[in-house]
Short mmCIF file of C-alpha atoms and ligand atoms in Angstrom, two decimals:
data_model
loop_
_atom_site.label_atom_id
_atom_site.label_comp_id
_atom_site.label_asym_id
_atom_site.label_seq_id
_atom_site.Cartn_x
_atom_site.Cartn_y
_atom_site.Cartn_z
CA MET L 1 85.45 -177.23 122.66
CA ALA L 2 87.06 -178.19 125.93
CA GLN L 3 86.83 -181.89 126.73
CA LYS L 4 84.40 -182.69 129.48
CA ARG L 5 86.35 -183.65 132.59
CA PRO L 6 85.38 -187.04 134.01
CA PRO L 7 84.01 -186.89 137.55
CA LEU L 8 86.46 -187.54 140.37
CA PRO L 9 86.19 -191.17 141.44
CA PRO L 10 84.52 -191.63 144.82
CA TRP L 11 86.54 -192.57 147.88
CA THR L 12 85.52 -196.24 147.54
CA ALA L 13 87.05 -196.37 144.05
CA GLU L 14 90.21 -194.70 145.35
CA LEU L 15 90.46 -197.43 147.98
CA GLY L 16 90.07 -200.13 145.32
CA LEU L 17 86.64 -201.10 146.69
CA ALA L 18 84.70 -199.96 143.62
CA CYS L 19 85.47 -200.04 139.91
CA TYR L 20 87.78 -197.12 139.16
CA LYS L 21 86.04 -196.48 135.83
CA CYS L 22 82.30 -196.99 136.37
CA PHE L 23 82.39 -196.72 140.23
CA LYS L 24 80.15 -199.80 140.59
CA GLU L 25 80.78 -201.80 143.74
CA ASP L 26 77.68 -203.95 144.25
CA ASN L 27 76.96 -207.09 142.23
CA VAL L 28 80.25 -206.86 140.35
CA HIS L 29 83.38 -208.93 140.54
CA LEU L 30 86.26 -206.53 141.09
CA SER L 31 89.80 -207.40 140.15
CA ARG L 32 92.95 -205.40 140.86
CA CYS L 33 94.98 -203.86 138.07
CA SER L 34 97.73 -206.45 137.71
CA GLY L 35 100.30 -203.74 136.98
CA CYS L 36 100.06 -201.74 140.19
CA LEU L 37 97.59 -203.69 142.37
CA ARG L 38 96.39 -200.24 143.45
CA ILE L 39 92.92 -199.92 141.90
CA SER L 40 90.19 -202.31 140.81
CA TYR L 41 87.98 -202.73 137.78
CA CYS L 42 84.71 -204.58 137.26
CA GLY L 43 86.05 -206.20 134.10
CA PRO L 44 88.36 -205.87 131.07
CA GLU L 45 85.92 -203.45 129.42
CA CYS L 46 86.32 -200.76 132.10
CA GLN L 47 90.04 -201.42 132.45
CA LYS L 48 90.58 -200.95 128.71
CA ARG L 49 88.60 -197.71 128.68
CA ASP L 50 90.67 -196.37 131.58
CA TRP L 51 94.11 -197.54 130.44
CA GLU L 52 95.11 -194.42 128.51
CA LEU L 53 94.61 -192.28 131.65
CA HIS L 54 95.89 -194.81 134.16
CA LYS L 55 99.03 -195.96 132.29
CA PRO L 56 101.53 -193.29 133.46
CA LEU L 57 100.64 -193.68 137.14
CA CYS L 58 100.49 -197.48 136.86
CA LYS L 59 104.10 -197.44 135.65
CA ALA L 60 105.18 -194.97 138.32
CA LEU L 61 103.55 -197.06 141.07
CA ARG L 62 105.48 -200.11 139.86
CA ALA L 63 108.73 -198.14 139.67
CA MET L 64 108.22 -196.97 143.25
CA GLU L 65 107.72 -200.53 144.44
CA LYS L 66 110.93 -201.70 142.76
CA ASN L 67 113.01 -198.83 144.11
CA SER L 68 114.98 -200.35 146.98
CA LEU L 69 116.34 -197.02 148.20
CA ILE L 70 112.85 -195.56 148.60
CA ALA L 71 111.69 -198.80 150.18
CA ALA L 72 114.49 -198.67 152.75
CA THR L 73 113.73 -195.02 153.58
CA LEU L 74 110.00 -195.59 154.01
CA ILE L 75 110.38 -198.82 155.96
CA SER L 76 112.91 -197.31 158.37
CA ALA L 77 110.51 -194.42 159.00
CA LEU L 78 107.73 -196.77 160.14
CA PRO L 79 107.02 -196.60 163.88
CA LYS L 80 108.37 -199.52 165.88
CA MET L 81 105.23 -199.66 168.03
CA PRO L 82 101.60 -199.09 167.06
CA ILE L 83 100.62 -195.44 167.55
CA THR L 84 97.37 -194.57 169.31
CA ASP L 85 97.61 -190.77 169.05
CA TRP L 86 96.00 -189.72 165.78
CA LYS L 87 97.96 -186.48 165.57
CA VAL L 88 101.25 -188.36 165.70
CA VAL L 89 100.18 -190.91 163.13
CA ASN L 90 98.83 -188.21 160.76
CA ASP L 91 101.94 -186.08 161.09
CA SER L 92 104.38 -188.91 160.45
CA MET L 93 102.44 -189.80 157.32
CA THR L 94 102.24 -186.30 155.97
CA GLN L 95 105.98 -185.82 156.48
CA ALA L 96 106.90 -189.02 154.64
CA CYS L 97 104.62 -188.03 151.75
CA LEU L 98 106.15 -184.59 151.48
CA ASP L 99 109.75 -185.76 151.82
CA VAL L 100 109.81 -188.99 149.87
CA VAL L 101 106.64 -190.14 148.18
CA PHE L 102 105.47 -187.05 146.32
CA PRO L 103 108.93 -186.06 145.01
CA PHE L 104 109.39 -189.62 143.72
CA TYR L 105 106.18 -189.52 141.67
CA ARG L 106 106.93 -186.07 140.36
CA GLY L 107 110.25 -187.37 139.07
CA SER L 108 108.86 -190.63 137.76
CA LEU L 109 105.96 -188.99 135.91
CA GLN L 110 108.21 -186.11 134.83
CA ARG L 111 105.40 -183.72 135.71
CA PRO L 112 103.30 -182.96 138.76
CA PRO L 113 100.64 -185.62 139.31
CA THR L 114 97.12 -184.70 138.22
CA LEU L 115 94.44 -184.34 140.90
CA PHE L 116 93.25 -187.88 140.08
CA GLU L 117 96.76 -189.26 140.42
CA ALA L 118 97.54 -187.33 143.58
CA ASN L 119 94.41 -188.74 145.21
CA LEU L 120 95.58 -192.26 144.38
CA ILE L 121 99.15 -191.61 145.51
CA LEU L 122 98.18 -190.02 148.81
CA GLY L 123 94.98 -191.95 149.38
CA GLU L 124 96.33 -195.49 149.38
CA PRO L 125 94.74 -197.37 152.30
CA ARG L 126 96.98 -197.25 155.38
CA CYS L 127 97.20 -199.00 158.71
CA LEU L 128 95.57 -196.73 161.30
CA ALA L 129 98.26 -197.63 163.85
CA CYS L 130 101.46 -197.48 161.78
CA THR L 131 100.60 -196.03 158.30
CA ARG L 132 101.74 -199.19 156.44
CA THR L 133 100.19 -199.62 153.00
CA ASP L 134 99.76 -202.81 150.98
CA GLN L 135 102.57 -201.55 148.77
CA LEU L 136 104.87 -201.10 151.78
CA ILE L 137 103.99 -204.56 153.05
CA ARG L 138 105.02 -205.98 149.66
CA MET L 139 108.22 -203.91 149.71
CA GLU L 140 109.06 -205.24 153.18
CA ALA L 141 108.41 -208.81 152.04
CA ALA L 142 110.68 -208.28 149.03
CA GLN L 143 113.44 -206.93 151.29
CA ASN L 144 113.17 -209.92 153.55
CA GLY L 145 113.15 -212.28 150.60
CA ALA L 146 109.69 -213.50 151.52
CA ASP L 147 107.34 -214.13 148.65
CA ASN L 148 103.99 -214.56 150.32
CA PHE L 149 102.74 -211.30 151.71
CA ARG L 150 99.82 -210.35 153.86
CA ARG L 151 97.42 -207.49 153.18
CA LEU L 152 95.78 -204.78 155.24
CA ILE L 153 92.80 -206.01 157.25
CA PRO L 154 89.64 -203.89 156.83
CA CYS L 155 87.33 -203.04 159.73
CA PRO L 156 84.58 -205.69 159.57
CA GLU L 157 81.91 -203.01 160.10
CA CYS L 158 82.77 -200.14 157.78
CA HIS L 159 85.39 -201.80 155.52
CA LEU L 160 86.95 -198.37 154.99
CA THR L 161 89.58 -198.23 157.74
CA PHE L 162 92.46 -200.69 157.84
CA CYS L 163 95.17 -202.13 160.06
CA CYS L 164 98.16 -204.22 159.02
CA SER L 165 97.76 -206.91 161.69
CA PRO L 166 95.37 -208.10 164.41
CA ALA L 167 97.75 -206.62 166.99
CA HIS L 168 97.54 -203.21 165.33
CA TRP L 169 93.75 -203.52 165.24
CA ASP L 170 93.81 -204.14 169.01
CA ALA L 171 95.76 -200.90 169.44
CA ALA L 172 93.67 -198.85 167.01
CA ARG L 173 90.19 -200.06 167.90
CA PRO L 174 89.48 -197.49 170.66
CA LEU L 175 90.44 -194.66 168.30
CA HIS L 176 88.38 -196.05 165.42
CA HIS L 177 85.28 -196.61 167.55
CA GLY L 178 85.62 -193.71 169.99
CA PRO L 179 84.11 -190.25 169.42
CA CYS L 180 85.78 -188.41 166.56
CA GLU L 181 86.22 -184.70 167.09
CA GLU L 182 85.68 -183.70 163.47
CA ALA L 183 82.58 -185.86 163.14
CA LEU L 184 79.09 -184.62 163.91
CA ASP L 185 77.90 -185.11 167.48
CA GLY L 186 81.07 -186.96 168.43
CA LEU L 187 80.26 -189.97 166.23
CA SER L 188 83.09 -192.43 165.65
CA GLN L 189 85.31 -192.72 162.60
CA CYS L 190 83.63 -196.07 161.93
CA THR L 191 80.11 -194.56 161.99
CA MET L 192 81.17 -191.60 159.84
CA ASN L 193 82.81 -193.95 157.34
CA ARG L 194 79.52 -195.80 156.97
CA GLN L 195 77.61 -192.55 156.57
CA ILE L 196 79.99 -191.29 153.89
CA HIS L 197 79.74 -194.63 152.13
CA ALA L 198 75.94 -194.45 152.13
CA LEU L 199 76.13 -190.95 150.67
CA LEU L 200 78.49 -192.08 147.91
CA LYS L 201 76.14 -194.90 146.99
CA THR L 202 73.06 -192.66 146.95
CA ARG L 203 74.96 -190.17 144.88
CA THR L 204 75.93 -192.76 142.27
CA LEU L 205 72.30 -193.89 142.25
CA MET L 206 71.00 -190.32 141.95
CA ILE L 207 73.36 -189.63 139.08
CA SER L 208 72.19 -192.71 137.18
CA VAL L 209 68.49 -192.81 138.11
CA HIS L 210 67.45 -189.21 138.70
CA ASP L 211 69.93 -187.67 136.30
CA PHE L 212 71.37 -185.72 139.19
CA PRO L 213 74.23 -183.45 138.25
CA VAL L 214 77.62 -184.57 139.54
CA ARG L 215 77.93 -181.37 141.51
CA PHE L 216 74.71 -180.77 143.33
CA VAL L 217 74.20 -177.01 143.46
CA TRP L 218 70.81 -176.57 145.07
CA HIS L 219 68.92 -174.04 147.11
CA PRO L 220 65.20 -174.04 147.82
CA LYS L 221 63.12 -171.73 145.64
CA ARG L 222 61.21 -169.97 148.40
CA VAL L 223 61.35 -166.73 150.33
CA LYS L 224 60.92 -166.99 154.08
CA SER L 225 58.16 -164.83 155.54
CA ALA L 226 60.46 -163.24 158.12
CA TRP L 227 64.06 -163.40 159.27
CA THR L 228 64.45 -166.02 161.99
CA PRO L 229 67.78 -166.20 163.81
CA LEU L 230 69.78 -169.22 162.76
CA SER L 231 71.21 -169.96 166.18
CA GLY L 232 69.48 -173.02 167.51
CA SER L 233 68.39 -174.13 164.04
CA SER L 234 69.98 -176.94 162.02
CA TRP L 235 70.44 -178.22 158.48
CA GLU L 236 67.60 -180.64 159.05
CA ALA L 237 65.26 -177.94 160.40
CA GLU L 238 66.07 -175.47 157.64
CA PHE L 239 66.04 -177.74 154.62
CA HIS L 240 64.21 -180.99 155.28
CA ASP L 241 60.76 -179.96 154.04
CA GLU L 242 62.14 -178.15 151.01
CA MET L 243 64.32 -181.09 150.01
CA ARG L 244 61.34 -183.40 150.40
CA LYS L 245 59.36 -181.26 147.96
CA TYR L 246 62.25 -181.07 145.54
CA ALA L 247 63.36 -184.67 145.60
CA GLY L 248 59.86 -186.15 145.51
CA LYS L 249 60.40 -189.85 145.10
CA LEU L 250 63.36 -190.13 147.46
CA THR L 251 63.03 -192.09 150.70
CA ALA L 252 63.41 -190.32 154.06
CA ARG L 253 66.96 -191.60 154.35
CA SER L 254 67.83 -190.30 150.89
CA VAL L 255 66.37 -186.88 151.74
CA PHE L 256 68.87 -186.64 154.58
CA LEU L 257 71.70 -187.70 152.27
CA ALA L 258 70.61 -185.18 149.66
CA ILE L 259 70.73 -182.43 152.31
CA MET L 260 74.26 -183.57 153.16
CA GLU L 261 75.22 -183.32 149.51
CA ALA L 262 73.60 -179.89 149.10
CA SER L 263 75.21 -178.58 152.29
CA ASP L 264 78.59 -178.65 150.56
CA ASN L 265 77.66 -175.56 148.53
CA LEU L 266 74.89 -174.15 150.69
CA SER L 267 77.31 -173.84 153.61
CA MET L 268 78.73 -170.75 151.89
CA ALA L 269 75.40 -168.89 151.96
CA MET L 270 74.48 -170.13 155.42
CA THR L 271 77.87 -169.17 156.86
CA VAL L 272 77.46 -165.65 155.49
CA LEU L 273 74.13 -165.37 157.32
CA HIS L 274 75.62 -166.86 160.48
CA GLY L 275 78.59 -164.48 160.33
CA LEU L 276 76.28 -161.48 159.93
CA GLU L 277 74.11 -162.66 162.81
CA MET L 278 77.12 -163.17 165.11
CA LEU L 279 78.99 -159.98 164.28
CA ASN L 280 76.01 -157.65 164.61
CA ASP L 281 74.63 -156.58 167.99
CA ASP L 282 71.09 -156.12 166.69
CA ASP L 283 69.13 -157.28 163.63
CA GLY L 284 69.21 -153.95 161.79
CA TRP L 285 71.22 -155.63 159.02
CA THR L 286 68.26 -157.89 158.20
CA ARG L 287 66.24 -154.84 157.15
CA LYS L 288 68.79 -153.09 154.96
CA HIS L 289 67.73 -152.04 151.47
CA MET L 290 71.02 -153.31 150.08
CA LEU L 291 73.16 -155.94 151.72
CA ARG L 292 76.81 -156.08 150.61
CA VAL L 293 78.91 -159.20 150.98
CA HIS L 294 82.45 -159.54 149.67
CA ILE L 295 83.93 -163.01 149.20
CA ILE L 296 87.69 -162.76 149.35
CA GLY L 297 90.00 -165.34 147.82
CA ALA L 298 87.11 -166.58 145.69
CA SER L 299 87.96 -169.20 143.07
CA ALA L 300 86.20 -171.72 140.84
CA MET L 301 84.40 -173.25 143.83
CA GLU L 302 82.48 -170.03 144.49
CA ALA L 303 82.20 -169.10 140.81
CA ASN L 304 80.59 -172.45 139.96
CA SER L 305 77.89 -172.15 142.55
CA VAL L 306 76.90 -168.49 142.32
CA ILE L 307 73.17 -169.24 142.39
CA ILE L 308 73.21 -170.69 145.91
CA PHE L 309 73.87 -167.21 147.31
CA GLU L 310 70.26 -166.35 146.57
CA GLU L 311 69.59 -168.32 149.74
CA ILE L 312 70.85 -165.22 151.58
CA LEU L 313 68.02 -163.18 150.03
CA ASN L 314 65.57 -165.97 150.72
CA HIS L 315 66.20 -165.70 154.46
CA LEU L 316 65.94 -161.91 154.49
CA PRO L 317 62.56 -160.88 153.06
CA GLN L 318 63.15 -157.22 153.93
CA VAL L 319 66.37 -156.87 151.96
CA LYS L 320 65.75 -155.65 148.41
CA ILE L 321 69.19 -156.01 146.86
CA LEU L 322 72.01 -158.45 147.55
CA LYS L 323 75.27 -157.15 146.18
CA LEU L 324 77.95 -159.79 146.11
CA VAL L 325 81.57 -159.29 145.11
CA LEU L 326 83.54 -162.44 144.32
CA CYS L 327 87.15 -161.40 144.39
CA GLY L 328 90.34 -163.42 144.09
CA PRO L 329 93.37 -163.87 141.84
CA ASP L 330 92.20 -167.44 141.16
CA MET L 331 88.76 -166.49 139.90
CA PRO L 332 88.28 -168.35 136.59
CA VAL L 333 89.44 -166.58 133.46
CA GLY L 334 86.59 -164.62 132.00
CA ALA L 335 85.75 -163.10 135.35
CA LEU L 336 85.74 -159.42 134.59
CA SER L 337 85.12 -156.43 136.75
CA GLN L 338 81.60 -156.25 135.56
CA THR L 339 78.37 -156.28 137.40
CA VAL L 340 75.66 -158.75 136.44
CA ALA L 341 72.17 -159.22 137.77
CA LEU L 342 71.48 -162.89 138.29
CA GLU L 343 68.14 -164.44 137.57
CA THR L 344 66.26 -164.97 140.82
CA CYS L 345 63.44 -167.32 141.74
CA SER L 346 59.95 -166.30 140.60
CA GLU L 347 59.01 -165.14 144.09
CA CYS L 348 62.03 -162.82 144.37
CA THR L 349 61.49 -161.58 140.83
CA GLN L 350 57.85 -160.77 141.58
CA LEU L 351 58.90 -158.81 144.64
CA GLY L 352 61.40 -156.85 142.53
CA ARG L 353 64.35 -158.11 144.49
CA GLN L 354 67.79 -158.25 142.94
CA HIS L 355 70.82 -160.50 143.21
CA ILE L 356 73.76 -158.59 141.83
CA GLN L 357 77.25 -160.01 141.49
CA GLU L 358 80.56 -158.55 140.54
CA HIS L 359 83.42 -160.90 139.68
CA VAL L 360 86.95 -159.65 140.12
CA ALA L 361 90.01 -161.68 139.15
CA ASP L 362 92.38 -159.84 141.44
CA LYS L 363 93.58 -159.54 144.99
CA TYR L 364 91.15 -157.82 147.32
CA HIS L 365 93.39 -154.94 148.32
CA ILE L 366 93.96 -154.14 144.63
CA PHE L 367 90.20 -154.22 144.04
CA VAL L 368 89.70 -151.81 146.94
CA LYS L 369 92.47 -149.55 145.67
CA ASN L 370 90.99 -149.50 142.17
CA GLN L 371 87.60 -148.63 143.60
CA GLY L 372 89.06 -145.54 145.25
CA SER L 373 86.37 -143.28 146.65
CA GLN L 374 83.71 -145.53 145.08
CA PHE L 375 84.50 -148.24 147.64
CA GLN L 376 81.68 -148.95 150.02
CA LYS L 377 82.34 -150.87 153.18
CA PRO L 378 80.65 -154.26 152.97
CA ASP L 379 78.38 -155.65 155.67
CA LEU L 380 80.56 -158.72 155.69
CA CYS L 381 83.79 -159.96 154.15
CA ILE L 382 84.29 -163.69 154.13
CA VAL L 383 87.16 -166.01 153.26
CA PHE L 384 86.07 -169.62 152.70
CA ASN L 385 88.25 -172.62 153.55
CA SER L 386 91.37 -170.64 154.27
CA GLY L 387 94.25 -172.80 155.35
CA ALA L 388 96.93 -171.27 157.55
CA SER L 389 99.30 -171.55 154.61
CA VAL L 390 97.04 -169.39 152.47
CA VAL L 391 97.04 -166.36 154.67
CA SER L 392 100.60 -166.76 155.91
CA THR L 393 101.88 -165.91 152.46
CA HIS L 394 103.00 -162.33 152.21
CA THR L 395 100.62 -161.70 149.30
CA TRP L 396 97.76 -161.81 151.80
CA LEU L 397 99.20 -159.34 154.24
CA PRO L 398 98.07 -156.11 152.53
CA THR L 399 94.49 -157.46 152.39
CA LEU L 400 94.60 -158.55 156.01
CA LYS L 401 95.93 -155.17 157.09
CA LEU L 402 93.19 -153.42 155.14
CA LEU L 403 90.47 -155.53 156.76
CA VAL L 404 91.79 -155.16 160.31
CA GLU L 405 92.59 -151.46 160.12
CA GLY L 406 89.40 -150.65 158.22
CA LYS L 407 87.40 -152.50 160.89
CA ILE L 408 85.60 -154.36 158.14
CA PRO L 409 83.46 -157.20 159.58
CA THR L 410 85.26 -160.33 158.41
CA VAL L 411 85.01 -164.08 158.92
CA PHE L 412 87.49 -166.81 157.94
CA THR L 413 86.50 -170.48 157.66
CA SER L 414 88.66 -173.61 157.45
CA TYR L 415 88.33 -177.31 156.62
CA ASN L 416 89.22 -178.56 160.10
CA ARG L 417 90.26 -177.60 163.64
CA GLU L 418 93.99 -177.71 162.97
CA GLU L 419 93.74 -175.28 160.06
CA ALA L 420 91.31 -173.06 161.94
CA GLU L 421 93.64 -172.75 164.92
CA GLY L 422 96.64 -172.04 162.69
CA GLN L 423 94.60 -169.40 160.89
CA ALA L 424 93.43 -167.84 164.14
CA ALA L 425 97.02 -167.51 165.35
CA LEU L 426 97.94 -165.67 162.16
CA LEU L 427 94.96 -163.35 162.49
CA ARG L 428 95.95 -162.49 166.06
CA ALA L 429 99.51 -161.90 164.89
CA ALA L 430 98.07 -159.39 162.41
CA ASP L 431 96.50 -157.54 165.37
CA ALA L 432 92.97 -158.74 164.71
CA LYS L 433 90.84 -158.77 167.84
CA LEU L 434 88.97 -162.01 167.33
CA HIS L 435 85.26 -162.06 168.14
CA PRO L 436 84.68 -165.15 170.33
CA ALA L 437 81.45 -166.14 168.54
CA VAL L 438 83.15 -166.74 165.21
CA GLY L 439 86.13 -168.83 166.06
CA PRO L 440 88.11 -170.74 166.32
CA THR L 441 85.06 -172.92 166.76
CA ARG L 442 83.04 -175.49 164.87
CA ASN L 443 80.83 -173.87 162.25
CA PRO L 444 77.19 -174.89 162.81
CA TRP L 445 76.68 -174.19 159.08
CA GLY L 446 79.75 -176.00 157.82
CA SER L 447 79.11 -178.66 155.22
CA ILE L 448 77.83 -181.88 156.76
CA LYS L 449 79.30 -183.79 153.85
CA LEU L 450 82.56 -184.97 155.38
CA HIS L 451 85.60 -186.00 153.41
CA HIS L 452 88.44 -188.26 154.25
CA PRO L 453 91.48 -186.13 153.43
CA PRO L 454 94.45 -188.14 152.16
CA PRO L 455 97.15 -188.79 153.30
CA LYS L 456 95.68 -188.56 156.78
CA VAL L 457 94.69 -191.87 158.33
CA TYR L 458 92.35 -190.34 160.90
CA GLY L 459 89.97 -187.41 160.90
CA PHE L 460 87.63 -185.69 158.47
CA ASP L 461 87.47 -182.41 156.63
CA SER L 462 84.42 -180.51 155.55
CA SER L 463 83.91 -177.39 153.52
CA ASN L 464 83.72 -174.45 155.97
CA GLY L 465 83.61 -177.03 158.77
CA TRP L 466 85.31 -174.62 161.18
CA LEU L 467 85.11 -170.90 161.80
CA ALA L 468 88.75 -169.90 162.13
CA GLY L 469 88.20 -166.38 163.35
CA GLY L 470 86.51 -163.10 162.70
CA PHE L 471 86.54 -159.48 163.73
CA ARG L 472 84.67 -156.28 163.13
ZN1 ZN O 1 83.49 -200.80 135.80
ZN1 ZN O 2 97.63 -200.17 137.42
ZN1 ZN O 3 100.11 -201.36 161.30
ZN1 ZN O 4 84.94 -199.36 160.99
ZN1 ZN O 5 64.44 -166.14 145.75
#
C-alpha cells in the first residue's frame, strides 16, 4: 500500500515560526535546527522524527552557505538601495532563484527538490525591500570576516513579513500597510498575513479537535428552490448559513474561516456557474435537461474534489443531468474513458437528478477527435489556474484552435493578475475575441483562501483568483 503522504507544513512552519513536524506554535519553545538554522522544532522528539526527511536538505542548505562563489553572486545581485516597487523586488528574486539558487540545490541534492524542499528553498523569509534572507546576511558577515550577525526584523503586527534593517522597514512600510491589489477589498499585506495566520491556526485546531480532513472538500447538501443570478452575491451570502449548520459548534469567526477553507475547492463549481451566467445572454441554460461542462487540463486537483461539482446541480433545480468531462494528460493514472454516475445528495437523488462524470487522461483535442461524430458541444469549457506558460506551450495550440474555431464557450482562470494578463495576451494572439465580462478581471468566485507564493516577497495567489479570459 502506498505510504500516506504527510500534510504540507503550513506557511508558519515554513517560516520557522511553528514546529516543522507537529506545526505547533503556541505554548511551545521553538528552537532552530542547528544544522541549517532554517526551520524550528518544538523539541528533540519532533526533530528526531523529522530527521530522516530533513537530512538531505539540511546538508544542502549548509553547503550553499559555505559556497563562497554562490555567496558572491547572490550578494552582488542585491539592490544597492531599498526597492519600493513590488514588481521589481519580486522579479529580481525570481530571477536569482531560477539562475542560481534552484540549480545549486538540484546539484547538491543530486535530484530535483521535493515539493516540501522546494517550499523551504524558495520560501525562506526575505527582506521586503531588498530580498535579503537570514542565510544571505550570514554569508555577507562571513565574507566581511564579521562573526556577529543580525537577523531579519519581523513586522511587529503580523510577524510574517520581514525587513533586514530599520532603514529598510522605513522604505517598505507604505507597501506593507497600503492596499494590496491581490487582497480582498484592497486590504493590506499586513492584514492579509494576519487573516491567513488565523486560518492556519483554525485549520490546525479543526484537524485536531473536529477531526477535519486535511483537505476540506465541502459543499452544502441542499438544492436551491430556484436559480438566482450570482452577480451581486458573495461567498458569505451563499454559504454562511449552510456552513453554520454543518460546523455546528464553531464560533462565528471560525465559520468565516471555514468558508475560506472550503472556497479553495468550491471556487471551481462557482466559477463554472459564473462563466455560464456571463457568457449566456439569457437564462435558458439554467433550464436545460442536461448541462455539459468540460474541464480542460484537469489534474489531481480536480480529480480529488469531484463531489464539489454537485454544487452546480444544487444551484440549478431545473437541470436534470450534469455531465462533466474531466480531461487532461495529467489526470491521475486510473482515469479511464469511462462514464460514472456519482452519488448525489438525498435531495437530488429523490428528484432523480444525475451527476455524471467522464475522466479522460488525454489532451482535449485528442478526446474530441476520438469522439468523432459523437462529440457534443459543451455548454462551457473551463481551464482552471492556467498560467501563461501552460498555454504558451505548443501542445496546447491544437486545443486552443479547436475551442476558438468551434466557438465553444470557454473560460480560463489564473492564480493572479500577472498570470491572467499573460494568458489573455496569448488567447488574443490565438485570435480569440475575449468577452469583457470574463477577463482579464478578478474572479468574484475565486478562492478567498489566499496563499503567499514563494519566492515572491509581496503579493498573494489564490485558486482561480482571476478570470484570465473567455470567449464564445
Ligand atoms: Zn513539534
Ligand atoms: Zn536543518
Ligand atoms: Zn533589506
Ligand atoms: Zn505586518
Ligand atoms: Zn444535491
